[in-house]
XYZ file of C-alpha atoms in Angstrom:
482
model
C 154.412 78.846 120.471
C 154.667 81.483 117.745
C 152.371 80.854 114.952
C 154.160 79.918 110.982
C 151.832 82.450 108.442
C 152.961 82.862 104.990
C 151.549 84.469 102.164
C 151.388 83.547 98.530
C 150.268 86.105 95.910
C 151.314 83.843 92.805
C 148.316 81.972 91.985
C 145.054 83.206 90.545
C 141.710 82.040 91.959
C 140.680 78.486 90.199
C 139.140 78.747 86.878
C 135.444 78.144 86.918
C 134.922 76.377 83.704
C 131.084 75.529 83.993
C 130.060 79.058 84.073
C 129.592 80.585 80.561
C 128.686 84.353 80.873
C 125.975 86.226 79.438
C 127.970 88.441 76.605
C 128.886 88.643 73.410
C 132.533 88.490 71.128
C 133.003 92.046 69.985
C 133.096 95.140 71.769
C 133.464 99.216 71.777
C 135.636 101.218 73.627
C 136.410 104.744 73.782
C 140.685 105.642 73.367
C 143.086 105.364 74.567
C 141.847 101.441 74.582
C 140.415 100.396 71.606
C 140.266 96.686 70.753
C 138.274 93.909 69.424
C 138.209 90.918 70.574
C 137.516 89.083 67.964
C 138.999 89.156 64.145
C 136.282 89.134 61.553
C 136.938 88.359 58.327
C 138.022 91.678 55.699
C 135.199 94.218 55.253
C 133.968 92.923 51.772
C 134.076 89.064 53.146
C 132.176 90.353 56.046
C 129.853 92.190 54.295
C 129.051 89.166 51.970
C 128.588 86.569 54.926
C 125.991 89.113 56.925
C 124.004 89.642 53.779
C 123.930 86.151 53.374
C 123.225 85.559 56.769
C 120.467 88.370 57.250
C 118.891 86.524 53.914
C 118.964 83.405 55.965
C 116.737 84.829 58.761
C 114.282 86.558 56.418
C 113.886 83.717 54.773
C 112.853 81.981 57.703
C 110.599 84.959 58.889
C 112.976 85.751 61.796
C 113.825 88.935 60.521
C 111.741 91.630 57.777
C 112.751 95.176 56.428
C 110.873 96.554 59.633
C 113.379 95.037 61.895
C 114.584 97.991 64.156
C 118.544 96.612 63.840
C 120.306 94.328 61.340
C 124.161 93.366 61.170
C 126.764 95.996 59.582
C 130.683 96.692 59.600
C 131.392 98.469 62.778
C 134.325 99.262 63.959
C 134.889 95.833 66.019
C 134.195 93.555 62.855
C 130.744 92.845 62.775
C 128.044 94.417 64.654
C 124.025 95.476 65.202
C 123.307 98.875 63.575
C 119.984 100.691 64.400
C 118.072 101.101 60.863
C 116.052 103.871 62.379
C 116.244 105.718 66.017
C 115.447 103.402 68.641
C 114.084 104.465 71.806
C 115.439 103.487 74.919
C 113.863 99.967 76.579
C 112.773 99.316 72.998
C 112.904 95.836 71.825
C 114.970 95.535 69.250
C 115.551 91.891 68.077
C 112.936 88.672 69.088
C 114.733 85.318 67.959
C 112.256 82.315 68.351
C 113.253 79.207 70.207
C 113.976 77.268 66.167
C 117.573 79.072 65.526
C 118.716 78.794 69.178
C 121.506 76.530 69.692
C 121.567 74.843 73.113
C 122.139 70.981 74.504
C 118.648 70.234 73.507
C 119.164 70.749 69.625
C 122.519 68.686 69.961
C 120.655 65.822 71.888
C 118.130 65.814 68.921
C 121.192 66.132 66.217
C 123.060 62.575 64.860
C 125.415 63.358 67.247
C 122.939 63.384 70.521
C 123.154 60.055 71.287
C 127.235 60.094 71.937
C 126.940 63.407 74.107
C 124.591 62.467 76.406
C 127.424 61.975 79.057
C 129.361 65.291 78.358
C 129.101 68.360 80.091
C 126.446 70.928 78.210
C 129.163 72.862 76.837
C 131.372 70.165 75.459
C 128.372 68.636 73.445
C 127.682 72.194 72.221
C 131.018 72.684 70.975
C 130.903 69.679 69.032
C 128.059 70.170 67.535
C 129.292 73.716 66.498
C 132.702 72.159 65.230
C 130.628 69.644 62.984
C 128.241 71.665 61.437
C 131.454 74.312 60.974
C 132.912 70.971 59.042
C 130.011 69.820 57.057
C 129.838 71.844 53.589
C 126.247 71.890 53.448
C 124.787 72.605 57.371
C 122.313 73.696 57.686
C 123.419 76.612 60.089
C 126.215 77.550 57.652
C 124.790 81.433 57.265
C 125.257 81.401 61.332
C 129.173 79.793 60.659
C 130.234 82.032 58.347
C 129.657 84.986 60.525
C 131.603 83.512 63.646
C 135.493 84.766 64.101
C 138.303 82.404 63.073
C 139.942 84.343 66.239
C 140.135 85.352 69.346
C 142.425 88.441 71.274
C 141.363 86.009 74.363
C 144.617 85.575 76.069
C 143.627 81.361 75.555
C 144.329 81.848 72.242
C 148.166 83.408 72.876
C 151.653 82.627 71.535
C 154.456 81.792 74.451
C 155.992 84.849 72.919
C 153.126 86.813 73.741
C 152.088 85.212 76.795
C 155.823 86.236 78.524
C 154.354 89.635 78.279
C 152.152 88.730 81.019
C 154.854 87.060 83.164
C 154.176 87.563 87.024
C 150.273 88.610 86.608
C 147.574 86.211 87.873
C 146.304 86.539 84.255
C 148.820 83.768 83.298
C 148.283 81.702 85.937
C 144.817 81.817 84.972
C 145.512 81.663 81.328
C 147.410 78.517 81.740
C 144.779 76.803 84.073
C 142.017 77.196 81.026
C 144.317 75.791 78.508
C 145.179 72.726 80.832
C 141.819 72.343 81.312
C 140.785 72.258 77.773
C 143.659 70.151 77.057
C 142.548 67.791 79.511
C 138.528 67.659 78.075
C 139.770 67.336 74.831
C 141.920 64.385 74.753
C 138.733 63.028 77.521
C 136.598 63.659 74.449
C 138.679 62.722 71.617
C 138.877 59.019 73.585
C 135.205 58.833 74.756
C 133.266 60.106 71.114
C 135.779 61.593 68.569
C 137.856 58.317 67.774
C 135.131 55.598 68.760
C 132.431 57.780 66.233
C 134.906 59.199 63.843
C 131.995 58.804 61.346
C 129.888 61.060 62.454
C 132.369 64.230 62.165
C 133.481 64.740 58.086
C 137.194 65.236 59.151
C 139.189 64.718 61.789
C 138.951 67.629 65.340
C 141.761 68.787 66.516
C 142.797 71.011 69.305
C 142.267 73.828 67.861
C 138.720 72.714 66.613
C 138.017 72.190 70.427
C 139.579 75.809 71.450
C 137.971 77.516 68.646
C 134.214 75.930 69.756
C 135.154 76.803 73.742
C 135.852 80.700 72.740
C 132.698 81.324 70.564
C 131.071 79.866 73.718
C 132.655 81.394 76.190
C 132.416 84.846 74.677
C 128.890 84.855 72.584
C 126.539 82.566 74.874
C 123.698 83.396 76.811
C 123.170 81.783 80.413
C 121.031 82.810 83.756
C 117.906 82.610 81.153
C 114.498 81.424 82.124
C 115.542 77.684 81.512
C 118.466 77.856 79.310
C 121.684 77.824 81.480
C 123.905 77.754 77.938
C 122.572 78.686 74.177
C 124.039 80.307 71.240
C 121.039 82.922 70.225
C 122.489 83.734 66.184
C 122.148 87.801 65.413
C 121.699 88.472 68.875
C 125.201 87.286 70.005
C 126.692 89.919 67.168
C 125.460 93.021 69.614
C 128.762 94.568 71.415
C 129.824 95.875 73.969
C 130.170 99.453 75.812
C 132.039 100.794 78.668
C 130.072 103.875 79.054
C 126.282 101.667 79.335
C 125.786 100.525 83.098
C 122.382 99.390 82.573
C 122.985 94.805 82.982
C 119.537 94.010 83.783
C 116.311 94.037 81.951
C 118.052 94.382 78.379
C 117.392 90.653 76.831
C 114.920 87.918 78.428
C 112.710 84.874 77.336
C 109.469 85.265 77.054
C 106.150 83.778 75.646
C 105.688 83.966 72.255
C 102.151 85.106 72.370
C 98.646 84.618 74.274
C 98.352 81.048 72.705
C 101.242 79.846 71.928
C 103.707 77.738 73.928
C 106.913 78.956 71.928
C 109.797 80.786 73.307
C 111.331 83.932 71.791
C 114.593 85.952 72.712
C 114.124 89.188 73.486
C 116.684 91.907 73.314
C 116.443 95.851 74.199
C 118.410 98.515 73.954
C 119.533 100.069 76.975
C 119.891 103.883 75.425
C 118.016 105.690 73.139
C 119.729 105.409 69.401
C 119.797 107.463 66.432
C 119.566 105.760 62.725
C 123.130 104.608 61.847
C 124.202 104.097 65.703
C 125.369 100.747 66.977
C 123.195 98.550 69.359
C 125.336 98.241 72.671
C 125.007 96.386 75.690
C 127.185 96.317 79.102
C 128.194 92.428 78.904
C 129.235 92.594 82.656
C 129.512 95.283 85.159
C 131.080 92.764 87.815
C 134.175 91.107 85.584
C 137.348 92.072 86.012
C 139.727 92.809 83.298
C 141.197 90.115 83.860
C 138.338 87.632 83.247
C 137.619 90.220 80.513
C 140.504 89.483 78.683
C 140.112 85.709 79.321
C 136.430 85.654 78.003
C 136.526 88.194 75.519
C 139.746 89.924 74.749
C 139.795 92.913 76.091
C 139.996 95.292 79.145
C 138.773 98.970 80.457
C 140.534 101.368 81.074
C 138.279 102.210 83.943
C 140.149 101.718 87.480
C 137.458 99.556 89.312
C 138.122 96.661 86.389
C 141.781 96.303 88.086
C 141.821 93.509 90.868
C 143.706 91.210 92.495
C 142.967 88.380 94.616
C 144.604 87.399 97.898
C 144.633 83.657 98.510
C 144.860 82.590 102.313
C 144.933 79.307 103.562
C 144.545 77.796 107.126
C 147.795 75.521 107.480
C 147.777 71.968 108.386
C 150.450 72.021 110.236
C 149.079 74.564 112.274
C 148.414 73.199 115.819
C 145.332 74.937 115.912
C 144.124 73.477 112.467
C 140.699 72.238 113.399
C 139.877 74.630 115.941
C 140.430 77.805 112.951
C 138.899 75.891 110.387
C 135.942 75.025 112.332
C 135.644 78.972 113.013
C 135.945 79.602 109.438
C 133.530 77.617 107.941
C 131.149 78.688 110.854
C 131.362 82.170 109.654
C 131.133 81.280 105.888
C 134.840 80.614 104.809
C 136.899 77.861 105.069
C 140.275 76.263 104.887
C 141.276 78.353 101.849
C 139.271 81.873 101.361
C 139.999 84.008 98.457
C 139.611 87.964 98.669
C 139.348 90.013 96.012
C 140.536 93.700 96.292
C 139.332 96.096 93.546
C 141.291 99.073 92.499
C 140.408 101.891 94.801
C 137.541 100.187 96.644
C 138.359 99.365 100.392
C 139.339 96.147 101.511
C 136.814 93.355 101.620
C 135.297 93.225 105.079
C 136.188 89.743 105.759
C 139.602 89.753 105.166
C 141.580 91.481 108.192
C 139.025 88.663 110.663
C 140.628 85.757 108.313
C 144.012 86.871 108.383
C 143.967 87.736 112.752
C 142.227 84.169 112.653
C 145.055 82.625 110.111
C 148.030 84.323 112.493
C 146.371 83.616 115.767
C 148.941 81.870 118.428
C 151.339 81.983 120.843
C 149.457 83.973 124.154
C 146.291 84.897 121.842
C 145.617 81.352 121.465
C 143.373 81.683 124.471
C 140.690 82.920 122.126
C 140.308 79.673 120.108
C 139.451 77.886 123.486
C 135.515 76.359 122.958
C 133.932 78.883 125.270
C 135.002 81.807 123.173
C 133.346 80.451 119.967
C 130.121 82.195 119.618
C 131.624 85.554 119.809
C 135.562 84.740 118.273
C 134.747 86.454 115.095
C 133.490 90.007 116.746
C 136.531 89.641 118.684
C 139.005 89.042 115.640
C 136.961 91.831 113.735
C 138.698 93.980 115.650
C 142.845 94.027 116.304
C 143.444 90.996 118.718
C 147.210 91.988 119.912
C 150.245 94.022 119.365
C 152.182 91.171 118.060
C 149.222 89.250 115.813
C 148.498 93.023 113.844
C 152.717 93.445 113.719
C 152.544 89.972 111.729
C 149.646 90.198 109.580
C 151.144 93.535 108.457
C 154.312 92.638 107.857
C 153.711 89.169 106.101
C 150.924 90.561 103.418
C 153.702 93.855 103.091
C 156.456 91.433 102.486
C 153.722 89.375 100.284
C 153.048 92.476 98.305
C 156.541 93.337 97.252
C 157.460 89.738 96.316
C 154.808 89.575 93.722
C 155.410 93.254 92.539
C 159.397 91.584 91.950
C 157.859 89.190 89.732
C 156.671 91.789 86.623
C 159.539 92.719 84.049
C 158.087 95.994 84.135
C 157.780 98.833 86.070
C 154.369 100.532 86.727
C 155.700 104.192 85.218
C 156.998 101.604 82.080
C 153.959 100.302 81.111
C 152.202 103.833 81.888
C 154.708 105.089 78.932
C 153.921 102.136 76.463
C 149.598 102.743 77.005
C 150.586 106.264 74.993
C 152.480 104.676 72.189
C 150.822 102.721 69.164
C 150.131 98.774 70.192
C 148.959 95.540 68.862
C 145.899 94.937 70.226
C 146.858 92.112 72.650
C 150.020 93.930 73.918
C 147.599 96.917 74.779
C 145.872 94.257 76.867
C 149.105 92.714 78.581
C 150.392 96.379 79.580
C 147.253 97.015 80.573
C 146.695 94.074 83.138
C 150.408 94.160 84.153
C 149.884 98.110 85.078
C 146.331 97.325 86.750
C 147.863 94.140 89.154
C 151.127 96.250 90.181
C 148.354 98.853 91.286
C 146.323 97.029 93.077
C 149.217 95.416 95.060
C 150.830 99.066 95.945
C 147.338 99.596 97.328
C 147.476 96.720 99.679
C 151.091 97.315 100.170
C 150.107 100.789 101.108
C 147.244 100.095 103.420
C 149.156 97.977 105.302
C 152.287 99.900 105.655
C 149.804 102.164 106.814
C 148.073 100.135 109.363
C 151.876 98.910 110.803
C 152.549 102.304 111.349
C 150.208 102.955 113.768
C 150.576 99.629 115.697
C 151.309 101.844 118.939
C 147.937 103.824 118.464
C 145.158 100.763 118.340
C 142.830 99.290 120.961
C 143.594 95.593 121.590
C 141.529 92.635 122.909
C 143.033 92.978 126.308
C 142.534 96.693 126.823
C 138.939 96.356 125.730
C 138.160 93.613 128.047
C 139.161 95.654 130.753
C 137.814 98.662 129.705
C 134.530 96.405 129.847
C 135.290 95.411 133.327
C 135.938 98.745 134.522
C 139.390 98.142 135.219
C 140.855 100.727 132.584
C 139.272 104.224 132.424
C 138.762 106.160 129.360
C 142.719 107.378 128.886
C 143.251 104.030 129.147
C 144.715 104.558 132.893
C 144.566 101.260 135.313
C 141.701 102.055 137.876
C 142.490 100.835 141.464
C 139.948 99.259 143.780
C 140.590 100.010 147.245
C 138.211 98.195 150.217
C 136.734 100.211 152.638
């Protein structure tokens, strides 16, 4: 029985929405990218609302004129400028436990009570959408230096989402704003209509989204303790391509011999002269795509381009239970997603799944019980003529549907990086040229791979190789009795 395998490139990976990484709004990039993800308010306003805000912290002996770095205009809006050189591994900022924002200050706020049941980040984001309402908070120095928007693709017009048509971007795109859609009207009938008094005007939508990007973008998580919390001054430090230092640069820490208080603690990866910006690498392991989602923007560096292959073990598949069961026993399961980076080779995992996903007809002898302790060493290696021939052809023919789906050639949107663009059709280009890329590299490895179908060692010529019955030029060896 010949074995039904298909391939679908469409869809994106699901979008995680309880993970909120460890980075911040803003960032810096070197030409020909050059984009911020966030839009601060003009210079002068700016200006204003981080003296303001930089009063606020003095004032609560957060901050002092020996502070190594203190908010300034940078070219991405707001920023942390070094007020004298800065060594490298020198701590630059300690923010103490009182100004953090996390779910414990909104359990202890008037709106605590209500959010018990929510998820950490939704109660967060109200509490950041009713302070950002109330006229006299408490945290309004913090507000006023928060973006009113976002170049996350969230945050795009139709018009400027059809820029992105055929990428996995959109698909992702559209899963997060489904998903917020679907929290917020949860929340607007579990706390925002039944308290309506505790919020000083009506949340909308918007509200919500606006709340969901500060978080997703400026946050801190994988903390000693603190899986989500806004950490004010901190979160204005950008980001740089060129810094591939992630670990050791902020932590929480004691706040002294004896005392039980916590205090943030940021360093600075490189060594910085008086003047320079404080930078930090938000996340050497995001693609541009989740990039663009979280903060709006890419790199133009090659290993940021990926895109992931979704497989899935068919039900109808008469072999359903026996490949699923030799799936999950080797750490994947009915559906396995592989992501191939720009460049990199293919994940090691992927050529066993697909052999095990095509396996049939005459090969189907391998699924039988007693082969199940040593399947996957088998299928790590090319099984048959005809299983290789399929798994080649169906992620080839795969490949070239989803490359039909972009408006745009690669060699068009290699034209439009040289010209002049707004910021968030820099990005599109950018991801459309980086997907198209990464699927002429798959394409090409396994055009590559078909072609030399006639050239590979199968199962049954290494089984008989280990019985002695082929020699090493692969001739049949003849037994004759004496």
């Amino acid at each position: 029985m010949a074995t039904h395998f298909t391939l679908s490139l469409s869809p994106s990976k699901p979008f995680k929405n309880s993970t909120f990484f460890t980075k911040n709004p803003s960032l810096h990039f070197k030409k020909p990218l050059s984009i911020t993800s966030f839009q601060s308010p003009p210079p002068p306003a700016a200006a204003a609302a981080a003296q303001t805000f930089w009063q606020w912290l003095s004032d609560q002996d957060v901050v002092s004129a020996k502070t190594p770095a203190r908010p300034g205009l940078v070219p991405q809006g707001l920023g942390l400028v070094a007020q004298r050189d800065i060594s490298r591994n020198e701590v630059v900022l300690e923010i103490p436990k009182k100004l953090w924002i996390n779910p414990d200050v909104v359990a202890a706020s008037e709106i605590g009570n209500v959010c018990g049941g929510v998820k950490p980040w939704v109660s967060v984001a109200l509490f950041l959408i009713r302070e950002k309402l109330k006229e006299d908070s408490t945290w309004r120095p913090y507000l006023d230096v928060l973006p009113e928007s976002t170049n996350s693709t969230i945050f795009w017009s139709e018009e400027e989402l059809a820029e992105l048509q055929g990428t996995q971007l959109l698909s992702t795109t559209l899963g997060v704003k489904s998903y917020l859609q679907r929290e917020f009207l949860k929340v607007e009938e579990e706390i925002l209509v039944p308290h309506k008094q505790l919020f000083p005007s009506p949340v909308t939508l918007d509200d919500f989204s606006w709340a969901f990007g500060i978080l997703r973008s400026r946050s801190f998580s994988r903390l000693r303790g603190q899986n989500l919390v806004l950490i004010p001054l901190a979160d204005l430090v950008n980001h740089s391509p060129d810094i591939t230092i992630e670990d050791g640069v902020y932590e929480i820490k004691g706040a002294g011999l004896f005392s039980r208080d916590l205090i943030f603690s940021l360093r600075s990866p490189i060594s910085l002269k008086a003047g320079e910006q404080v930078l930090i690498q938000y996340n050497l392991n995001m693609s541009n795509a989740e990039l663009a989602v979280d903060y709006g923007f890419i790199e133009a560096k090659s290993d940021r381009n990926m895109y992931t292959l979704t497989l899935q073990i068919s039900e109808s598949d008469p072999f359903f239970g026996d490949k699923l069961d030799i799936a999950e026993t080797n750490g994947l399961g009915e559906i396995a997603d592989f992501d191939i980076v720009l460049g990199n080779p293919l994940p090691p995992t992927l050529l066993p799944y697909l052999r095990l996903v095509a396996l049939g007809g005459t090969d189907s002898f391998l699924l039988e019980s007693i082969f199940r302790n040593t399947i996957w060493g088998h299928l790590e290696l090319p099984v048959s003529r005809a299983n290789e021939e399929l798994i080649c052809r169906v992620v080839r023919d795969a490949c070239k549907s989803a490359l039909s789906g972009y408006h745009t050639t690669i060699e068009e949107d290699e034209k439009l990086k040289g010209e002049e663009l707004n910021p968030r059709l820099e990005i599109a280009v950018g991801i459309r040229a980086g997907e198209k890329k990464v699927l002429q590299q798959i394409e090409g490895i396994f055009k590559q791979r078909q072609s030399e179908l006639d050239e590979l060692e199968y199962y049954q010529e290494r089984r008989l190789k280990d019985l002695g019955l082929v020699g090493e030029q692969g001739e049949i060896i003849f037994w004759e009795s004496k």
